[in-house]
JSON list of C-alpha atoms in Angstrom, two decimals:
[
{"chain": "A", "resi": 1, "resn": "MET", "atom": "CA", "xyz": [-35.71, -37.49, 11.47]},
{"chain": "A", "resi": 2, "resn": "HIS", "atom": "CA", "xyz": [-34.89, -34.92, 8.85]},
{"chain": "A", "resi": 3, "resn": "CYS", "atom": "CA", "xyz": [-36.35, -31.47, 8.83]},
{"chain": "A", "resi": 4, "resn": "THR", "atom": "CA", "xyz": [-35.83, -28.84, 6.17]},
{"chain": "A", "resi": 5, "resn": "HIS", "atom": "CA", "xyz": [-34.62, -25.30, 6.63]},
{"chain": "A", "resi": 6, "resn": "ASN", "atom": "CA", "xyz": [-33.65, -23.10, 3.70]},
{"chain": "A", "resi": 7, "resn": "ASN", "atom": "CA", "xyz": [-33.58, -26.14, 1.38]},
{"chain": "A", "resi": 8, "resn": "ARG", "atom": "CA", "xyz": [-30.95, -27.89, 3.53]},
{"chain": "A", "resi": 9, "resn": "TYR", "atom": "CA", "xyz": [-31.43, -31.02, 5.58]},
{"chain": "A", "resi": 10, "resn": "PHE", "atom": "CA", "xyz": [-30.60, -31.10, 9.27]},
{"chain": "A", "resi": 11, "resn": "LEU", "atom": "CA", "xyz": [-30.60, -34.08, 11.60]},
{"chain": "A", "resi": 12, "resn": "ASN", "atom": "CA", "xyz": [-31.98, -34.03, 15.10]},
{"chain": "A", "resi": 13, "resn": "ASP", "atom": "CA", "xyz": [-29.46, -34.32, 17.95]},
{"chain": "A", "resi": 14, "resn": "ASP", "atom": "CA", "xyz": [-29.89, -38.07, 18.50]},
{"chain": "A", "resi": 15, "resn": "ASP", "atom": "CA", "xyz": [-29.39, -38.90, 14.80]},
{"chain": "A", "resi": 16, "resn": "GLU", "atom": "CA", "xyz": [-26.39, -36.61, 14.54]},
{"chain": "A", "resi": 17, "resn": "LEU", "atom": "CA", "xyz": [-24.84, -38.10, 17.67]},
{"chain": "A", "resi": 18, "resn": "ARG", "atom": "CA", "xyz": [-25.25, -41.59, 16.17]},
{"chain": "A", "resi": 19, "resn": "LEU", "atom": "CA", "xyz": [-23.65, -40.29, 12.96]},
{"chain": "A", "resi": 20, "resn": "LEU", "atom": "CA", "xyz": [-20.76, -38.83, 14.95]},
{"chain": "A", "resi": 21, "resn": "THR", "atom": "CA", "xyz": [-20.23, -42.11, 16.80]},
{"chain": "A", "resi": 22, "resn": "ALA", "atom": "CA", "xyz": [-20.33, -44.17, 13.58]},
{"chain": "A", "resi": 23, "resn": "ALA", "atom": "CA", "xyz": [-17.97, -41.76, 11.79]},
{"chain": "A", "resi": 24, "resn": "ARG", "atom": "CA", "xyz": [-15.52, -41.99, 14.71]},
{"chain": "A", "resi": 25, "resn": "ALA", "atom": "CA", "xyz": [-15.67, -45.78, 14.33]},
{"chain": "A", "resi": 26, "resn": "GLY", "atom": "CA", "xyz": [-14.43, -45.38, 10.75]},
{"chain": "A", "resi": 27, "resn": "LYS", "atom": "CA", "xyz": [-17.62, -45.92, 8.77]},
{"chain": "A", "resi": 28, "resn": "ASP", "atom": "CA", "xyz": [-17.21, -44.13, 5.44]},
{"chain": "A", "resi": 29, "resn": "ARG", "atom": "CA", "xyz": [-20.87, -43.54, 4.61]},
{"chain": "A", "resi": 30, "resn": "GLU", "atom": "CA", "xyz": [-21.58, -42.02, 8.01]},
{"chain": "A", "resi": 31, "resn": "PHE", "atom": "CA", "xyz": [-18.40, -39.95, 7.76]},
{"chain": "A", "resi": 32, "resn": "GLN", "atom": "CA", "xyz": [-19.56, -38.46, 4.46]},
{"chain": "A", "resi": 33, "resn": "ALA", "atom": "CA", "xyz": [-23.03, -37.82, 5.87]},
{"chain": "A", "resi": 34, "resn": "LEU", "atom": "CA", "xyz": [-21.51, -36.05, 8.90]},
{"chain": "A", "resi": 35, "resn": "PHE", "atom": "CA", "xyz": [-19.18, -34.05, 6.68]},
{"chain": "A", "resi": 36, "resn": "ASN", "atom": "CA", "xyz": [-22.13, -32.99, 4.53]},
{"chain": "A", "resi": 37, "resn": "GLN", "atom": "CA", "xyz": [-23.83, -31.66, 7.66]},
{"chain": "A", "resi": 38, "resn": "TYR", "atom": "CA", "xyz": [-20.82, -29.38, 8.22]},
{"chain": "A", "resi": 39, "resn": "TRP", "atom": "CA", "xyz": [-20.32, -28.44, 4.55]},
{"chain": "A", "resi": 40, "resn": "PRO", "atom": "CA", "xyz": [-22.01, -25.01, 4.93]},
{"chain": "A", "resi": 41, "resn": "LEU", "atom": "CA", "xyz": [-19.54, -24.18, 7.73]},
{"chain": "A", "resi": 42, "resn": "VAL", "atom": "CA", "xyz": [-16.60, -25.45, 5.67]},
{"chain": "A", "resi": 43, "resn": "ARG", "atom": "CA", "xyz": [-17.63, -23.33, 2.70]},
{"chain": "A", "resi": 44, "resn": "ARG", "atom": "CA", "xyz": [-18.28, -20.21, 4.78]},
{"chain": "A", "resi": 45, "resn": "LEU", "atom": "CA", "xyz": [-14.85, -20.41, 6.43]},
{"chain": "A", "resi": 46, "resn": "TRP", "atom": "CA", "xyz": [-13.22, -20.83, 3.00]},
{"chain": "A", "resi": 47, "resn": "GLN", "atom": "CA", "xyz": [-14.92, -17.59, 1.96]},
{"chain": "A", "resi": 48, "resn": "GLU", "atom": "CA", "xyz": [-14.05, -15.73, 5.16]},
{"chain": "A", "resi": 49, "resn": "TYR", "atom": "CA", "xyz": [-10.38, -16.76, 5.41]},
{"chain": "A", "resi": 50, "resn": "TYR", "atom": "CA", "xyz": [-9.02, -16.06, 1.95]},
{"chain": "A", "resi": 51, "resn": "VAL", "atom": "CA", "xyz": [-6.01, -18.17, 1.02]},
{"chain": "A", "resi": 52, "resn": "ALA", "atom": "CA", "xyz": [-4.56, -17.42, -2.41]},
{"chain": "A", "resi": 53, "resn": "ASP", "atom": "CA", "xyz": [-4.96, -20.20, -4.99]},
{"chain": "A", "resi": 54, "resn": "LEU", "atom": "CA", "xyz": [-6.93, -22.43, -2.62]},
{"chain": "A", "resi": 55, "resn": "GLU", "atom": "CA", "xyz": [-9.71, -23.78, -4.80]},
{"chain": "A", "resi": 56, "resn": "LEU", "atom": "CA", "xyz": [-12.95, -24.90, -3.17]},
{"chain": "A", "resi": 57, "resn": "GLU", "atom": "CA", "xyz": [-12.44, -28.55, -4.15]},
{"chain": "A", "resi": 58, "resn": "ASP", "atom": "CA", "xyz": [-8.94, -28.53, -2.64]},
{"chain": "A", "resi": 59, "resn": "TRP", "atom": "CA", "xyz": [-10.34, -26.95, 0.52]},
{"chain": "A", "resi": 60, "resn": "ARG", "atom": "CA", "xyz": [-13.03, -29.65, 0.65]},
{"chain": "A", "resi": 61, "resn": "GLN", "atom": "CA", "xyz": [-10.31, -32.32, 0.65]},
{"chain": "A", "resi": 62, "resn": "GLU", "atom": "CA", "xyz": [-8.41, -30.46, 3.35]},
{"chain": "A", "resi": 63, "resn": "ALA", "atom": "CA", "xyz": [-11.60, -30.10, 5.42]},
{"chain": "A", "resi": 64, "resn": "GLU", "atom": "CA", "xyz": [-12.28, -33.84, 5.16]},
{"chain": "A", "resi": 65, "resn": "LEU", "atom": "CA", "xyz": [-8.77, -34.55, 6.46]},
{"chain": "A", "resi": 66, "resn": "VAL", "atom": "CA", "xyz": [-9.31, -32.05, 9.27]},
{"chain": "A", "resi": 67, "resn": "MET", "atom": "CA", "xyz": [-12.56, -33.81, 10.17]},
{"chain": "A", "resi": 68, "resn": "MET", "atom": "CA", "xyz": [-10.80, -37.20, 10.25]},
{"chain": "A", "resi": 69, "resn": "ARG", "atom": "CA", "xyz": [-8.22, -35.80, 12.66]},
{"chain": "A", "resi": 70, "resn": "ALA", "atom": "CA", "xyz": [-10.87, -33.98, 14.70]},
{"chain": "A", "resi": 71, "resn": "LEU", "atom": "CA", "xyz": [-12.90, -37.19, 15.08]},
{"chain": "A", "resi": 72, "resn": "ASP", "atom": "CA", "xyz": [-9.76, -39.00, 16.13]},
{"chain": "A", "resi": 73, "resn": "ARG", "atom": "CA", "xyz": [-8.77, -36.37, 18.72]},
{"chain": "A", "resi": 74, "resn": "TYR", "atom": "CA", "xyz": [-12.20, -35.37, 20.01]},
{"chain": "A", "resi": 75, "resn": "GLN", "atom": "CA", "xyz": [-12.80, -36.66, 23.53]},
{"chain": "A", "resi": 76, "resn": "GLY", "atom": "CA", "xyz": [-16.29, -35.34, 24.35]},
{"chain": "A", "resi": 77, "resn": "GLY", "atom": "CA", "xyz": [-19.75, -36.62, 23.58]},
{"chain": "A", "resi": 78, "resn": "SER", "atom": "CA", "xyz": [-21.48, -33.30, 23.01]},
{"chain": "A", "resi": 79, "resn": "LEU", "atom": "CA", "xyz": [-22.36, -32.24, 19.47]},
{"chain": "A", "resi": 80, "resn": "THR", "atom": "CA", "xyz": [-21.99, -28.59, 20.38]},
{"chain": "A", "resi": 81, "resn": "ARG", "atom": "CA", "xyz": [-18.48, -29.16, 21.62]},
{"chain": "A", "resi": 82, "resn": "PHE", "atom": "CA", "xyz": [-17.57, -31.22, 18.54]},
{"chain": "A", "resi": 83, "resn": "ALA", "atom": "CA", "xyz": [-18.91, -28.49, 16.26]},
{"chain": "A", "resi": 84, "resn": "GLY", "atom": "CA", "xyz": [-16.78, -25.90, 18.07]},
{"chain": "A", "resi": 85, "resn": "PHE", "atom": "CA", "xyz": [-13.75, -28.22, 18.06]},
{"chain": "A", "resi": 86, "resn": "TYR", "atom": "CA", "xyz": [-14.13, -28.90, 14.33]},
{"chain": "A", "resi": 87, "resn": "LYS", "atom": "CA", "xyz": [-14.65, -25.23, 13.51]},
{"chain": "A", "resi": 88, "resn": "GLN", "atom": "CA", "xyz": [-11.49, -24.24, 15.38]},
{"chain": "A", "resi": 89, "resn": "SER", "atom": "CA", "xyz": [-9.57, -27.06, 13.70]},
{"chain": "A", "resi": 90, "resn": "LEU", "atom": "CA", "xyz": [-10.70, -25.76, 10.29]},
{"chain": "A", "resi": 91, "resn": "ILE", "atom": "CA", "xyz": [-9.65, -22.21, 11.15]},
{"chain": "A", "resi": 92, "resn": "ASN", "atom": "CA", "xyz": [-6.26, -23.45, 12.36]},
{"chain": "A", "resi": 93, "resn": "ARG", "atom": "CA", "xyz": [-5.76, -25.35, 9.09]},
{"chain": "A", "resi": 94, "resn": "LEU", "atom": "CA", "xyz": [-6.67, -22.28, 7.02]},
{"chain": "A", "resi": 95, "resn": "LEU", "atom": "CA", "xyz": [-4.19, -20.20, 9.01]},
{"chain": "A", "resi": 96, "resn": "ASP", "atom": "CA", "xyz": [-1.50, -22.87, 8.48]},
{"chain": "A", "resi": 97, "resn": "LEU", "atom": "CA", "xyz": [-2.17, -22.84, 4.73]},
{"chain": "A", "resi": 98, "resn": "TYR", "atom": "CA", "xyz": [-2.03, -19.04, 4.68]},
{"chain": "A", "resi": 99, "resn": "ARG", "atom": "CA", "xyz": [1.28, -18.98, 6.60]},
{"chain": "A", "resi": 100, "resn": "ALA", "atom": "CA", "xyz": [2.76, -21.64, 4.32]},
{"chain": "A", "resi": 101, "resn": "ARG", "atom": "CA", "xyz": [1.88, -19.59, 1.24]},
{"chain": "A", "resi": 102, "resn": "GLN", "atom": "CA", "xyz": [3.33, -16.45, 2.76]},
{"chain": "A", "resi": 103, "resn": "ALA", "atom": "CA", "xyz": [6.54, -18.26, 3.70]},
{"chain": "A", "resi": 104, "resn": "TYR", "atom": "CA", "xyz": [6.78, -19.73, 0.19]},
{"chain": "A", "resi": 105, "resn": "LYS", "atom": "CA", "xyz": [6.49, -16.25, -1.30]},
{"chain": "A", "resi": 106, "resn": "ARG", "atom": "CA", "xyz": [9.41, -15.02, 0.78]},
{"chain": "A", "resi": 107, "resn": "ILE", "atom": "CA", "xyz": [11.92, -17.47, -0.70]},
{"chain": "A", "resi": 108, "resn": "PRO", "atom": "CA", "xyz": [14.05, -15.62, -3.26]},
{"chain": "A", "resi": 109, "resn": "ALA", "atom": "CA", "xyz": [13.86, -17.17, -6.72]},
{"chain": "A", "resi": 110, "resn": "SER", "atom": "CA", "xyz": [17.66, -17.33, -6.85]},
{"chain": "A", "resi": 111, "resn": "GLN", "atom": "CA", "xyz": [17.60, -19.88, -4.02]},
{"chain": "A", "resi": 112, "resn": "LEU", "atom": "CA", "xyz": [15.12, -22.21, -5.70]},
{"chain": "A", "resi": 113, "resn": "SER", "atom": "CA", "xyz": [16.43, -25.08, -7.77]},
{"chain": "A", "resi": 114, "resn": "SER", "atom": "CA", "xyz": [15.00, -28.22, -9.26]},
{"chain": "A", "resi": 115, "resn": "LEU", "atom": "CA", "xyz": [16.34, -31.71, -8.82]},
{"chain": "A", "resi": 116, "resn": "GLY", "atom": "CA", "xyz": [18.82, -32.75, -11.45]},
{"chain": "A", "resi": 117, "resn": "GLU", "atom": "CA", "xyz": [19.19, -36.23, -12.88]},
{"chain": "A", "resi": 118, "resn": "GLU", "atom": "CA", "xyz": [21.89, -37.11, -10.34]},
{"chain": "A", "resi": 119, "resn": "ASP", "atom": "CA", "xyz": [19.68, -36.06, -7.43]},
{"chain": "A", "resi": 120, "resn": "GLY", "atom": "CA", "xyz": [16.78, -38.09, -8.77]},
{"chain": "A", "resi": 121, "resn": "ASP", "atom": "CA", "xyz": [18.98, -41.18, -8.95]},
{"chain": "A", "resi": 122, "resn": "ARG", "atom": "CA", "xyz": [20.00, -40.70, -5.32]},
{"chain": "A", "resi": 123, "resn": "LEU", "atom": "CA", "xyz": [16.39, -40.41, -4.19]},
{"chain": "A", "resi": 124, "resn": "VAL", "atom": "CA", "xyz": [15.27, -43.58, -5.94]},
{"chain": "A", "resi": 125, "resn": "ASP", "atom": "CA", "xyz": [17.78, -46.37, -5.54]},
{"chain": "A", "resi": 126, "resn": "GLY", "atom": "CA", "xyz": [16.03, -49.70, -5.94]},
{"chain": "A", "resi": 127, "resn": "HIS", "atom": "CA", "xyz": [19.16, -51.68, -5.09]},
{"chain": "A", "resi": 128, "resn": "HIS", "atom": "CA", "xyz": [19.14, -50.63, -1.44]},
{"chain": "A", "resi": 129, "resn": "ASN", "atom": "CA", "xyz": [15.42, -50.57, -0.71]},
{"chain": "A", "resi": 130, "resn": "ARG", "atom": "CA", "xyz": [13.84, -53.39, 1.23]},
{"chain": "A", "resi": 131, "resn": "PRO", "atom": "CA", "xyz": [10.62, -54.86, -0.25]},
{"chain": "A", "resi": 132, "resn": "GLU", "atom": "CA", "xyz": [8.57, -53.52, 2.66]},
{"chain": "A", "resi": 133, "resn": "ASP", "atom": "CA", "xyz": [9.97, -50.01, 2.00]},
{"chain": "A", "resi": 134, "resn": "ILE", "atom": "CA", "xyz": [8.93, -50.21, -1.64]},
{"chain": "A", "resi": 135, "resn": "ILE", "atom": "CA", "xyz": [5.42, -51.38, -0.71]},
{"chain": "A", "resi": 136, "resn": "TYR", "atom": "CA", "xyz": [5.17, -48.62, 1.89]},
{"chain": "A", "resi": 137, "resn": "CYS", "atom": "CA", "xyz": [6.18, -46.00, -0.71]},
{"chain": "A", "resi": 138, "resn": "GLN", "atom": "CA", "xyz": [3.67, -47.35, -3.22]},
{"chain": "A", "resi": 139, "resn": "PHE", "atom": "CA", "xyz": [0.93, -47.25, -0.58]},
{"chain": "A", "resi": 140, "resn": "CYS", "atom": "CA", "xyz": [1.81, -43.65, 0.33]},
{"chain": "A", "resi": 141, "resn": "LEU", "atom": "CA", "xyz": [1.90, -42.60, -3.33]},
{"chain": "A", "resi": 142, "resn": "GLU", "atom": "CA", "xyz": [-1.52, -44.15, -4.01]},
{"chain": "A", "resi": 143, "resn": "ALA", "atom": "CA", "xyz": [-3.02, -42.43, -0.97]},
{"chain": "A", "resi": 144, "resn": "PHE", "atom": "CA", "xyz": [-1.33, -39.18, -1.98]},
{"chain": "A", "resi": 145, "resn": "MET", "atom": "CA", "xyz": [-2.75, -39.32, -5.52]},
{"chain": "A", "resi": 146, "resn": "GLN", "atom": "CA", "xyz": [-6.24, -39.91, -4.09]},
{"chain": "A", "resi": 147, "resn": "ARG", "atom": "CA", "xyz": [-5.85, -36.71, -2.03]},
{"chain": "A", "resi": 148, "resn": "CYS", "atom": "CA", "xyz": [-5.01, -34.68, -5.14]},
{"chain": "A", "resi": 149, "resn": "SER", "atom": "CA", "xyz": [-7.57, -32.95, -7.30]},
{"chain": "A", "resi": 150, "resn": "PRO", "atom": "CA", "xyz": [-7.86, -34.10, -10.95]},
{"chain": "A", "resi": 151, "resn": "PHE", "atom": "CA", "xyz": [-5.87, -31.04, -12.10]},
{"chain": "A", "resi": 152, "resn": "GLU", "atom": "CA", "xyz": [-3.11, -31.69, -9.54]},
{"chain": "A", "resi": 153, "resn": "ARG", "atom": "CA", "xyz": [-2.89, -35.35, -10.62]},
{"chain": "A", "resi": 154, "resn": "GLN", "atom": "CA", "xyz": [-2.64, -34.27, -14.25]},
{"chain": "A", "resi": 155, "resn": "VAL", "atom": "CA", "xyz": [0.15, -31.78, -13.53]},
{"chain": "A", "resi": 156, "resn": "ILE", "atom": "CA", "xyz": [2.11, -34.16, -11.29]},
{"chain": "A", "resi": 157, "resn": "SER", "atom": "CA", "xyz": [1.77, -37.10, -13.71]},
{"chain": "A", "resi": 158, "resn": "ARG", "atom": "CA", "xyz": [2.89, -35.11, -16.75]},
{"chain": "A", "resi": 159, "resn": "LEU", "atom": "CA", "xyz": [5.83, -33.56, -14.91]},
{"chain": "A", "resi": 160, "resn": "HIS", "atom": "CA", "xyz": [6.83, -37.02, -13.69]},
{"chain": "A", "resi": 161, "resn": "GLN", "atom": "CA", "xyz": [6.74, -38.20, -17.31]},
{"chain": "A", "resi": 162, "resn": "GLY", "atom": "CA", "xyz": [9.26, -35.49, -18.22]},
{"chain": "A", "resi": 163, "resn": "ALA", "atom": "CA", "xyz": [7.16, -32.55, -19.39]},
{"chain": "A", "resi": 164, "resn": "SER", "atom": "CA", "xyz": [8.42, -29.10, -18.45]},
{"chain": "A", "resi": 165, "resn": "ILE", "atom": "CA", "xyz": [6.26, -26.39, -16.93]},
{"chain": "A", "resi": 166, "resn": "THR", "atom": "CA", "xyz": [6.49, -24.48, -20.22]},
{"chain": "A", "resi": 167, "resn": "GLU", "atom": "CA", "xyz": [5.20, -27.53, -22.10]},
{"chain": "A", "resi": 168, "resn": "LEU", "atom": "CA", "xyz": [2.42, -27.99, -19.55]},
{"chain": "A", "resi": 169, "resn": "LYS", "atom": "CA", "xyz": [1.26, -24.40, -20.06]},
{"chain": "A", "resi": 170, "resn": "GLY", "atom": "CA", "xyz": [0.59, -25.21, -23.71]},
{"chain": "A", "resi": 171, "resn": "GLN", "atom": "CA", "xyz": [-0.81, -28.70, -23.12]},
{"chain": "A", "resi": 172, "resn": "LEU", "atom": "CA", "xyz": [-3.21, -27.66, -20.36]},
{"chain": "A", "resi": 173, "resn": "GLY", "atom": "CA", "xyz": [-3.99, -24.18, -21.68]},
{"chain": "A", "resi": 174, "resn": "CYS", "atom": "CA", "xyz": [-3.31, -22.37, -18.40]},
{"chain": "A", "resi": 175, "resn": "ASP", "atom": "CA", "xyz": [-0.73, -20.02, -16.97]},
{"chain": "A", "resi": 176, "resn": "GLU", "atom": "CA", "xyz": [2.45, -20.98, -15.13]},
{"chain": "A", "resi": 177, "resn": "ARG", "atom": "CA", "xyz": [1.14, -19.69, -11.81]},
{"chain": "A", "resi": 178, "resn": "LYS", "atom": "CA", "xyz": [-1.75, -22.16, -11.81]},
{"chain": "A", "resi": 179, "resn": "ILE", "atom": "CA", "xyz": [0.62, -25.05, -12.56]},
{"chain": "A", "resi": 180, "resn": "ARG", "atom": "CA", "xyz": [3.06, -24.02, -9.82]},
{"chain": "A", "resi": 181, "resn": "SER", "atom": "CA", "xyz": [0.15, -23.61, -7.40]},
{"chain": "A", "resi": 182, "resn": "ALA", "atom": "CA", "xyz": [-1.01, -27.17, -8.18]},
{"chain": "A", "resi": 183, "resn": "LEU", "atom": "CA", "xyz": [2.53, -28.44, -7.56]},
{"chain": "A", "resi": 184, "resn": "THR", "atom": "CA", "xyz": [2.74, -26.59, -4.23]},
{"chain": "A", "resi": 185, "resn": "ARG", "atom": "CA", "xyz": [-0.58, -28.06, -3.11]},
{"chain": "A", "resi": 186, "resn": "GLY", "atom": "CA", "xyz": [0.57, -31.49, -4.24]},
{"chain": "A", "resi": 187, "resn": "ARG", "atom": "CA", "xyz": [3.82, -31.24, -2.27]},
{"chain": "A", "resi": 188, "resn": "ARG", "atom": "CA", "xyz": [1.92, -30.25, 0.86]},
{"chain": "A", "resi": 189, "resn": "LYS", "atom": "CA", "xyz": [-0.47, -33.16, 0.45]},
{"chain": "A", "resi": 190, "resn": "LEU", "atom": "CA", "xyz": [2.43, -35.59, -0.02]},
{"chain": "A", "resi": 191, "resn": "VAL", "atom": "CA", "xyz": [4.16, -34.29, 3.12]},
{"chain": "A", "resi": 192, "resn": "ALA", "atom": "CA", "xyz": [0.87, -34.56, 5.05]},
{"chain": "A", "resi": 193, "resn": "GLU", "atom": "CA", "xyz": [0.39, -38.13, 3.79]},
{"chain": "A", "resi": 194, "resn": "LEU", "atom": "CA", "xyz": [3.92, -39.15, 4.80]},
{"chain": "A", "resi": 195, "resn": "ARG", "atom": "CA", "xyz": [3.51, -37.58, 8.25]},
{"chain": "A", "resi": 196, "resn": "GLN", "atom": "CA", "xyz": [0.33, -39.56, 8.83]},
{"chain": "A", "resi": 197, "resn": "LYS", "atom": "CA", "xyz": [1.95, -42.92, 8.22]}
]
């Protein structure tokens, strides 16, 4: 049964436990319903633990991934314990994101370099890749692009097509910092996707 409180809907314990069980079994609709129950917590933590350039939509995607991992790792049957486990997992992820941004800021600009044409050719060498490796890479790239926000996909796609960051600033009507931030988030999501596989 649903009951209302401050214009939000809450489930009773039995319904939420069934939702938790179904979400753990991999049912998408139940997963989204369970995530929506925790959305106020997700949003509040995003506000409390400020991470520079972490947009709410990006944090929502991160929080969904955290919930998937939490459901996978959670061993108890108590909702209270799951709520605490999920909350701590979210806080840990926010702290990881904060540390990653701080570490990124510490790298001197003189040490940063982009890949040249020769490096790109070494990374993608179709002559030595097995068909299953190519399929695996395509699967990872598709999953990675689904993790990205629309703005991140736009930035990554245009850069992949050869546009420079300076050109993107004009095309997208935004500053360089926002573009670089989208690239950083995209790199992290790609690394996370590859680690999951």
